[in-house]
Short mmCIF file of C-alpha atoms (C1' of nucleotides) in Angstrom, two decimals:
data_model
loop_
_atom_site.label_atom_id
_atom_site.label_comp_id
_atom_site.label_asym_id
_atom_site.label_seq_id
_atom_site.Cartn_x
_atom_site.Cartn_y
_atom_site.Cartn_z
CA MET M 29 -0.07 0.22 -0.19
CA ASP M 30 0.77 3.71 -0.98
CA ILE M 31 0.69 6.18 1.25
CA LYS M 32 -2.30 7.59 -0.56
CA GLN M 33 -4.39 5.66 -3.17
CA THR M 34 -4.78 8.52 -5.63
CA TYR M 35 -3.30 11.99 -6.66
CA SER M 36 -4.27 15.49 -8.22
CA ILE M 37 -2.57 16.12 -11.60
CA SER M 38 -0.77 18.97 -9.63
CA GLU M 39 0.10 16.62 -6.94
CA LEU M 40 2.02 14.96 -9.38
CA ALA M 41 3.47 18.02 -11.18
CA LYS M 42 4.40 18.90 -8.14
CA GLU M 43 6.16 15.86 -6.88
CA PHE M 44 8.31 14.99 -9.76
CA ASP M 45 9.04 18.30 -11.06
CA VAL M 46 7.13 17.94 -14.46
CA THR M 47 4.34 20.53 -15.80
CA THR M 48 0.70 19.26 -16.15
CA ARG M 49 0.93 19.99 -19.57
CA SER M 50 3.49 17.42 -19.17
CA ILE M 51 1.04 14.46 -18.14
CA ARG M 52 -1.26 15.83 -19.75
CA PHE M 53 0.71 15.06 -22.79
CA TYR M 54 1.50 11.55 -21.49
CA GLU M 55 -2.55 10.35 -20.43
CA ASP M 56 -2.88 11.88 -24.21
CA GLN M 57 -0.58 9.09 -26.04
CA GLU M 58 -2.19 6.91 -24.01
CA LEU M 59 1.10 6.17 -20.91
CA LEU M 60 -1.12 7.18 -18.28
CA ARG M 61 -4.87 6.28 -17.62
CA PRO M 62 -6.12 8.25 -15.00
CA THR M 63 -10.09 7.95 -14.59
CA ARG M 64 -12.29 11.07 -14.12
CA ARG M 65 -14.29 12.72 -11.36
CA GLY M 66 -16.85 14.98 -12.89
CA GLN M 67 -13.98 16.34 -15.44
CA THR M 68 -11.06 16.29 -13.47
CA ARG M 69 -8.31 13.78 -13.83
CA ILE M 70 -8.15 11.55 -11.16
CA PHE M 71 -4.80 9.58 -10.84
CA SER M 72 -4.21 6.07 -8.91
CA SER M 73 -1.16 5.06 -7.63
CA LYS M 74 -0.12 2.48 -10.76
CA ASP M 75 -0.46 6.12 -12.65
CA ARG M 76 2.36 7.83 -10.22
CA VAL M 77 4.55 4.34 -10.38
CA ARG M 78 4.03 4.61 -14.60
CA LEU M 79 4.73 8.25 -14.24
CA LYS M 80 8.06 7.98 -12.78
CA LEU M 81 8.99 4.78 -15.02
CA ILE M 82 8.25 7.04 -17.91
CA LEU M 83 10.90 9.83 -16.22
CA ARG M 84 13.82 7.19 -16.37
CA GLY M 85 13.03 6.18 -19.25
CA LYS M 86 13.43 9.33 -20.31
CA ARG M 87 16.51 10.28 -18.42
CA MET M 88 17.93 7.20 -20.14
CA GLY M 89 16.96 8.39 -23.43
CA PHE M 90 13.74 6.89 -24.15
CA SER M 91 11.18 7.82 -26.67
CA LEU M 92 7.27 7.67 -24.98
CA ALA M 93 7.14 5.85 -27.56
CA GLU M 94 9.55 3.48 -26.51
CA THR M 95 8.12 3.42 -22.73
CA LYS M 96 4.56 2.94 -24.42
CA GLU M 97 5.17 -0.09 -26.19
CA LEU M 98 7.01 -1.76 -22.78
CA PHE M 99 4.02 -0.51 -20.94
CA ASP M 100 1.22 -1.89 -23.57
CA LEU M 101 3.46 -5.15 -23.86
CA TRP M 102 3.31 -5.74 -19.56
CA ASP M 103 -0.22 -5.11 -20.12
CA GLU M 104 -0.61 -7.55 -22.42
CA THR M 105 1.75 -9.65 -20.83
CA LEU M 106 -0.66 -9.91 -17.59
CA SER M 107 -3.35 -11.33 -19.87
CA GLY M 108 -0.98 -13.95 -19.80
CA ASN M 109 -0.95 -16.15 -22.73
CA GLU M 110 2.02 -18.11 -23.67
CA LYS M 111 3.12 -16.47 -26.88
CA GLN M 112 3.29 -12.96 -24.89
CA LEU M 113 4.89 -14.31 -22.48
CA LEU M 114 7.70 -15.73 -24.36
CA LYS M 115 7.94 -12.31 -26.46
CA MET M 116 7.96 -10.55 -23.30
CA LEU M 117 11.25 -12.67 -22.12
CA THR M 118 13.34 -11.92 -25.75
CA ILE M 119 12.33 -8.23 -25.41
CA LEU M 120 13.67 -8.17 -21.59
CA GLU M 121 16.46 -9.79 -23.42
CA ASN M 122 16.64 -7.22 -25.75
CA LYS M 123 16.82 -4.46 -23.14
CA ARG M 124 19.26 -5.78 -21.17
CA ALA M 125 21.79 -5.65 -23.87
CA GLN M 126 21.19 -2.60 -24.19
CA LEU M 127 21.74 -1.35 -20.33
CA GLU M 128 24.83 -3.30 -21.18
CA GLN M 129 25.63 -0.32 -23.74
CA GLN M 130 24.82 2.26 -21.29
CA LYS M 131 26.96 0.69 -18.81
CA ASN M 132 29.89 0.46 -21.06
CA ASP M 133 29.27 4.01 -22.93
CA ILE M 134 28.58 5.56 -18.99
CA ALA M 135 31.84 3.94 -17.94
CA GLN M 136 33.84 5.30 -21.06
CA ALA M 137 32.70 8.49 -20.22
CA GLU M 138 33.99 8.06 -16.74
CA MET M 139 37.55 7.42 -18.10
CA GLU M 140 37.68 10.27 -20.04
CA MET M 141 36.15 12.42 -18.06
CA ASP M 142 39.44 11.33 -15.67
CA THR M 143 41.68 12.03 -17.59
CA ALA M 144 40.13 15.53 -18.46
CA GLU M 145 40.33 16.43 -14.87
CA ALA M 146 44.12 15.35 -14.78
CA ARG M 147 44.76 17.67 -17.90
CA CYS M 148 42.81 20.28 -16.28
CA ARG M 149 44.28 19.79 -12.67
CA GLU M 150 48.07 19.69 -14.30
CA ALA M 151 47.34 23.28 -16.70
CA LEU M 152 46.36 24.75 -13.16
CA ALA M 153 49.57 23.66 -11.75
CA GLU M 154 51.35 24.71 -14.86
CA LEU M 155 50.07 28.56 -13.94
CA GLN M 156 50.66 28.32 -10.58
CA LYS M 157 54.54 27.75 -11.15
CA LYS M 158 54.29 30.72 -13.67
CA LYS M 159 52.58 32.91 -11.01
CA LYS M 160 55.12 32.11 -8.58
CA GLN M 161 58.13 33.01 -11.18
CA GLN M 162 56.37 36.55 -11.68
CA ALA M 163 55.57 36.97 -8.11
CA PRO M 164 58.79 35.34 -6.01
CA ALA M 165 57.96 36.32 -2.82
CA ASN M 166 56.24 33.38 0.50
CA GLU M 167 57.92 30.33 -0.38
CA GLU M 168 57.38 27.52 1.62
CA ALA M 169 54.71 28.68 3.89
CA ARG M 170 51.96 26.37 2.46
CA GLN M 171 54.19 23.05 1.92
CA THR M 172 54.81 22.68 5.59
CA ALA M 173 50.88 24.11 6.57
CA GLU M 174 49.29 21.03 4.52
CA HIS M 175 49.28 17.75 7.15
CA MET X 10 48.53 7.71 -34.90
CA ASP X 11 45.75 6.46 -35.70
CA ILE X 12 45.54 4.39 -38.98
CA LYS X 13 44.49 6.69 -41.29
CA GLN X 14 44.89 10.65 -41.00
CA THR X 15 41.65 11.80 -43.00
CA TYR X 16 38.45 10.24 -43.89
CA SER X 17 35.99 11.22 -46.39
CA ILE X 18 32.16 12.01 -45.56
CA SER X 19 30.68 8.10 -46.91
CA GLU X 20 33.96 6.20 -44.89
CA LEU X 21 33.02 7.76 -41.47
CA ALA X 22 28.86 7.31 -42.48
CA LYS X 23 29.73 3.55 -42.82
CA GLU X 24 32.09 3.08 -40.18
CA PHE X 25 29.88 4.37 -37.70
CA ASP X 26 26.69 3.40 -39.40
CA VAL X 27 25.00 6.81 -39.70
CA THR X 28 23.65 8.79 -42.71
CA THR X 29 25.99 11.45 -44.63
CA ARG X 30 22.73 13.29 -44.02
CA SER X 31 23.22 13.16 -40.20
CA ILE X 32 27.12 13.97 -40.53
CA ARG X 33 26.93 17.18 -42.57
CA PHE X 34 23.93 18.21 -39.98
CA TYR X 35 26.62 17.51 -37.02
CA GLU X 36 29.09 20.06 -39.02
CA ASP X 37 26.29 22.26 -39.91
CA GLN X 38 25.82 22.28 -35.91
CA GLU X 39 29.47 23.41 -35.40
CA LEU X 40 30.14 19.66 -34.11
CA LEU X 41 32.28 18.93 -36.65
CA ARG X 42 34.96 20.88 -37.99
CA PRO X 43 36.42 19.29 -41.49
CA THR X 44 38.53 20.88 -43.97
CA ARG X 45 37.84 20.80 -47.74
CA ARG X 46 39.84 19.90 -51.14
CA GLY X 47 38.06 21.69 -53.27
CA GLN X 48 34.21 21.13 -51.83
CA THR X 49 34.54 18.22 -50.58
CA ARG X 50 34.90 17.26 -47.29
CA ILE X 51 37.96 16.04 -45.06
CA PHE X 52 38.06 15.00 -41.88
CA SER X 53 40.67 14.52 -39.20
CA SER X 54 41.07 12.24 -36.88
CA LYS X 55 39.81 14.42 -34.11
CA ASP X 56 36.29 15.17 -36.19
CA ARG X 57 36.78 11.26 -35.86
CA VAL X 58 37.10 11.20 -32.29
CA ARG X 59 34.25 13.55 -31.91
CA LEU X 60 32.05 11.88 -34.11
CA LYS X 61 32.11 8.71 -31.63
CA LEU X 62 31.83 11.48 -28.40
CA ILE X 63 28.66 12.66 -30.61
CA LEU X 64 26.89 9.17 -30.42
CA ARG X 65 27.81 8.05 -27.47
CA GLY X 66 26.53 11.02 -26.02
CA LYS X 67 23.09 10.45 -27.86
CA ARG X 68 22.77 7.03 -26.83
CA MET X 69 23.46 8.54 -23.27
CA GLY X 70 20.30 10.73 -24.03
CA PHE X 71 22.21 13.87 -24.57
CA SER X 72 21.55 16.46 -27.11
CA LEU X 73 23.87 17.97 -29.27
CA ALA X 74 23.07 21.22 -28.21
CA GLU X 75 24.58 19.74 -24.64
CA THR X 76 27.52 17.92 -26.54
CA LYS X 77 28.18 20.95 -28.55
CA GLU X 78 28.88 22.75 -25.13
CA LEU X 79 30.78 20.35 -23.66
CA PHE X 80 33.19 20.58 -27.09
CA ASP X 81 33.31 24.20 -27.22
CA LEU X 82 34.35 24.15 -23.21
CA TRP X 83 36.88 22.09 -23.28
CA ASP X 84 38.58 23.77 -26.12
CA GLU X 85 38.73 26.64 -24.34
CA THR X 86 39.55 25.21 -21.95
CA LEU X 87 42.82 23.72 -23.48
CA SER X 88 43.48 27.56 -24.28
CA GLY X 89 44.16 26.89 -21.07
CA ASN X 90 43.47 30.42 -18.63
CA GLU X 91 42.45 29.83 -14.98
CA LYS X 92 38.88 30.64 -15.18
CA GLN X 93 38.09 28.63 -18.08
CA LEU X 94 40.51 25.67 -16.26
CA LEU X 95 38.12 26.31 -12.73
CA LYS X 96 35.01 26.34 -14.95
CA MET X 97 35.54 22.87 -16.80
CA LEU X 98 36.24 21.36 -13.41
CA THR X 99 33.17 22.28 -11.81
CA ILE X 100 31.22 20.95 -15.02
CA LEU X 101 33.12 17.75 -15.18
CA GLU X 102 31.93 17.32 -11.69
CA ASN X 103 27.90 18.40 -12.25
CA LYS X 104 28.50 15.33 -15.46
CA ARG X 105 29.63 13.28 -12.75
CA ALA X 106 26.84 13.67 -10.87
CA GLN X 107 24.37 12.67 -13.65
CA LEU X 108 26.42 10.06 -14.41
CA GLU X 109 26.35 9.03 -10.89
CA GLN X 110 22.00 9.41 -11.76
CA GLN X 111 21.84 7.06 -14.43
CA LYS X 112 23.72 4.51 -13.21
CA ASN X 113 21.15 4.60 -10.46
CA ASP X 114 18.43 4.66 -13.07
CA ILE X 115 20.27 1.88 -14.98
CA ALA X 116 20.54 -0.27 -11.70
CA GLN X 117 16.67 0.10 -10.47
CA ALA X 118 15.72 -0.75 -13.99
CA GLU X 119 17.88 -4.01 -14.27
CA MET X 120 15.63 -4.86 -10.64
CA GLU X 121 12.70 -4.48 -12.20
CA MET X 122 13.77 -6.43 -14.88
CA ASP X 123 14.31 -9.20 -12.33
CA THR X 124 11.13 -9.63 -11.23
CA ALA X 125 9.46 -9.33 -14.27
CA GLU X 126 11.71 -11.91 -15.61
CA ALA X 127 10.79 -13.78 -12.90
CA ARG X 128 6.77 -13.14 -12.74
CA CYS X 129 7.01 -14.33 -16.38
CA ARG X 130 8.79 -17.40 -15.52
CA GLU X 131 5.94 -18.20 -12.67
CA ALA X 132 3.38 -17.17 -14.83
CA LEU X 133 5.30 -19.56 -17.86
CA ALA X 134 5.17 -22.71 -15.07
CA GLU X 135 1.52 -21.98 -14.41
CA LEU X 136 0.54 -22.92 -18.21
CA GLN X 137 2.64 -25.80 -17.96
CA LYS X 138 1.12 -27.34 -15.53
CA LYS X 139 -2.62 -26.13 -16.49
CA LYS X 140 -1.81 -28.06 -19.90
CA LYS X 141 -0.42 -31.63 -17.97
CA GLN X 142 -4.00 -31.44 -16.04
CA GLN X 143 -6.30 -30.69 -19.58
CA ALA X 144 -4.05 -34.01 -21.56
CA PRO X 145 -3.45 -36.72 -18.99
CA ALA X 146 -2.03 -38.88 -21.19
CA ASN X 147 1.10 -40.18 -22.74
CA GLU X 148 2.62 -39.50 -19.12
CA GLU X 149 6.42 -40.55 -19.29
CA ALA X 150 7.04 -41.22 -22.88
CA ARG X 151 9.03 -37.64 -23.23
CA GLN X 152 11.09 -38.03 -20.17
CA THR X 153 12.23 -41.80 -21.35
CA ALA X 154 13.11 -40.28 -25.14
CA GLU X 155 15.25 -37.10 -24.04
CA HIS X 156 18.91 -37.67 -23.89
"C1'" DA R 18 32.05 11.50 -74.85
"C1'" DA R 19 29.16 9.24 -71.88
"C1'" DA R 20 27.67 7.37 -67.89
"C1'" DC R 21 28.65 6.28 -63.17
"C1'" DT R 22 29.82 7.25 -58.97
"C1'" DA R 23 30.42 10.42 -54.77
"C1'" DC R 24 30.01 14.60 -53.05
"C1'" DT R 25 27.90 19.46 -52.69
"C1'" DT R 26 24.15 22.83 -51.20
"C1'" DT R 27 19.90 24.52 -50.89
"C1'" DA R 28 15.52 23.82 -49.03
"C1'" DC R 29 11.28 21.98 -47.84
"C1'" DG R 30 9.25 18.31 -44.72
"C1'" DT R 31 8.33 15.75 -40.56
"C1'" DT R 32 8.19 13.69 -35.79
"C1'" DT R 33 8.44 13.99 -30.98
"C1'" DA R 34 7.82 16.72 -27.00
"C1'" DC R 35 6.23 19.29 -25.13
"C1'" DG R 36 5.18 25.51 -24.64
"C1'" DT R 37 2.01 28.89 -24.29
"C1'" DA R 38 -2.19 31.44 -25.52
"C1'" DA R 39 -7.39 31.84 -24.94
"C1'" DA R 40 -11.61 31.05 -23.42
"C1'" DC R 41 -14.65 27.83 -19.92
"C1'" DT R 42 -16.57 25.22 -15.67
"C1'" DT R 43 -16.33 23.82 -10.79
"C1'" DT R 44 -14.88 24.09 -6.40
"C1'" DA R 45 -13.24 26.69 -2.06
"C1'" DT R 46 -13.15 31.34 0.49
"C1'" DC R 47 -14.19 35.49 1.81
"C1'" DG Q 24 -22.76 36.13 -5.05
"C1'" DA Q 25 -17.97 37.57 -6.12
"C1'" DT Q 26 -13.55 36.05 -6.68
"C1'" DA Q 27 -9.85 33.71 -6.70
"C1'" DA Q 28 -7.51 29.04 -7.46
"C1'" DA Q 29 -7.03 24.47 -9.82
"C1'" DG Q 30 -8.86 22.10 -13.14
"C1'" DT Q 31 -9.91 21.73 -18.31
"C1'" DT Q 32 -10.82 21.63 -23.71
"C1'" DT Q 33 -8.91 23.21 -28.45
"C1'" DA Q 34 -5.35 24.96 -30.50
"C1'" DC Q 35 -1.75 27.14 -32.82
"C1'" DG Q 36 3.78 27.52 -32.19
"C1'" DT Q 37 8.58 25.64 -31.31
"C1'" DA Q 38 13.25 23.34 -31.08
"C1'" DA Q 39 15.48 19.08 -32.42
"C1'" DA Q 40 17.08 16.10 -35.81
"C1'" DC Q 41 17.83 14.33 -39.02
"C1'" DG Q 42 14.54 12.55 -43.87
"C1'" DT Q 43 13.84 13.40 -48.68
"C1'" DA Q 44 13.76 15.47 -52.85
"C1'" DA Q 45 16.12 18.72 -55.98
"C1'" DA Q 46 19.66 19.82 -58.72
"C1'" DG Q 47 24.47 20.74 -59.82
"C1'" DT Q 48 29.98 19.72 -59.56
"C1'" DA Q 49 34.12 16.76 -59.97
"C1'" DG Q 50 36.89 12.51 -60.87
"C1'" DT Q 51 36.56 8.13 -62.51
"C1'" DT Q 52 35.51 4.10 -65.21
"C1'" DT Q 53 33.96 2.36 -70.27
#
DNA sequence: AAACTACTTTACGTTTACGTAAACTTTATC
DNA sequence: GATAAAGTTTACGTAAACGTAAAGTAGTTT
């Protein structure tokens, strides 16, 4: 059980820091399926979870269409005929491969950032040296002070 | 040293599986800066590296604008005044935070895929049971036949 | 020389994911 | 009961990242 069972559009907007426009758009694209009281939307905690997934998907570079596909597929899967289940399993495999690729990309990026940072620090050190040469005053104060 | 110093547009297109249109677009957006012989483009190995970075950026959900920003910043950084260097260091920190977020997202996604897969397999097992009950005929033939 | 191939520029078209404005209804508050 | 606050629909606008002709050039092969 979640804390709450239903949410208004602005509650969700605030919680996840998106505009209500976006949320309505997601509904329009059938990624969310709020019910109505009168004409105001009422979101279930299932919708809330889905919104969370949508946003994470976006951060991971997935389009709304891709995310919707996954949602639909999962719904079909739950209705549980064998073909759907097997299809879902293979799709999960594909997604896993995608995640592996992303992990590689991230690792690469981290390595390159390491060397980039190192170069920055070297360049800074060079600049410090030059400064010292230009202003050859207080020589050894800092070295002894650190640790 | 790389194998080659220069590349034609179609060589790069083939190697990285993008259209020449995309490459020209990246040049138009000033992410690549090929030189010319007559009017045909000649890409350096630096351009090649940049193209690789562009594509990885895309896989990681970065826009071309973001990637361009990084390129420009790095170029400025190389010209090496202190302010730029410090700015670059803080930007690197931010990017690292972004990567952490992405790693979290991936880890979450993996966990959810684990449970999704488990559910699929359970459901399949259920179906197998039902099948057996519906057709309780040739009971032990297969078991002995296999292997 | 004709044809083919690879490359070029120019430019309009398309999809995605919303932003933004206009005009209206419903609910809460003074 | 007026006014504000939050919600709604409708609809046009926009930025990003190319796709897709159209029409021309430059070098190469037959």
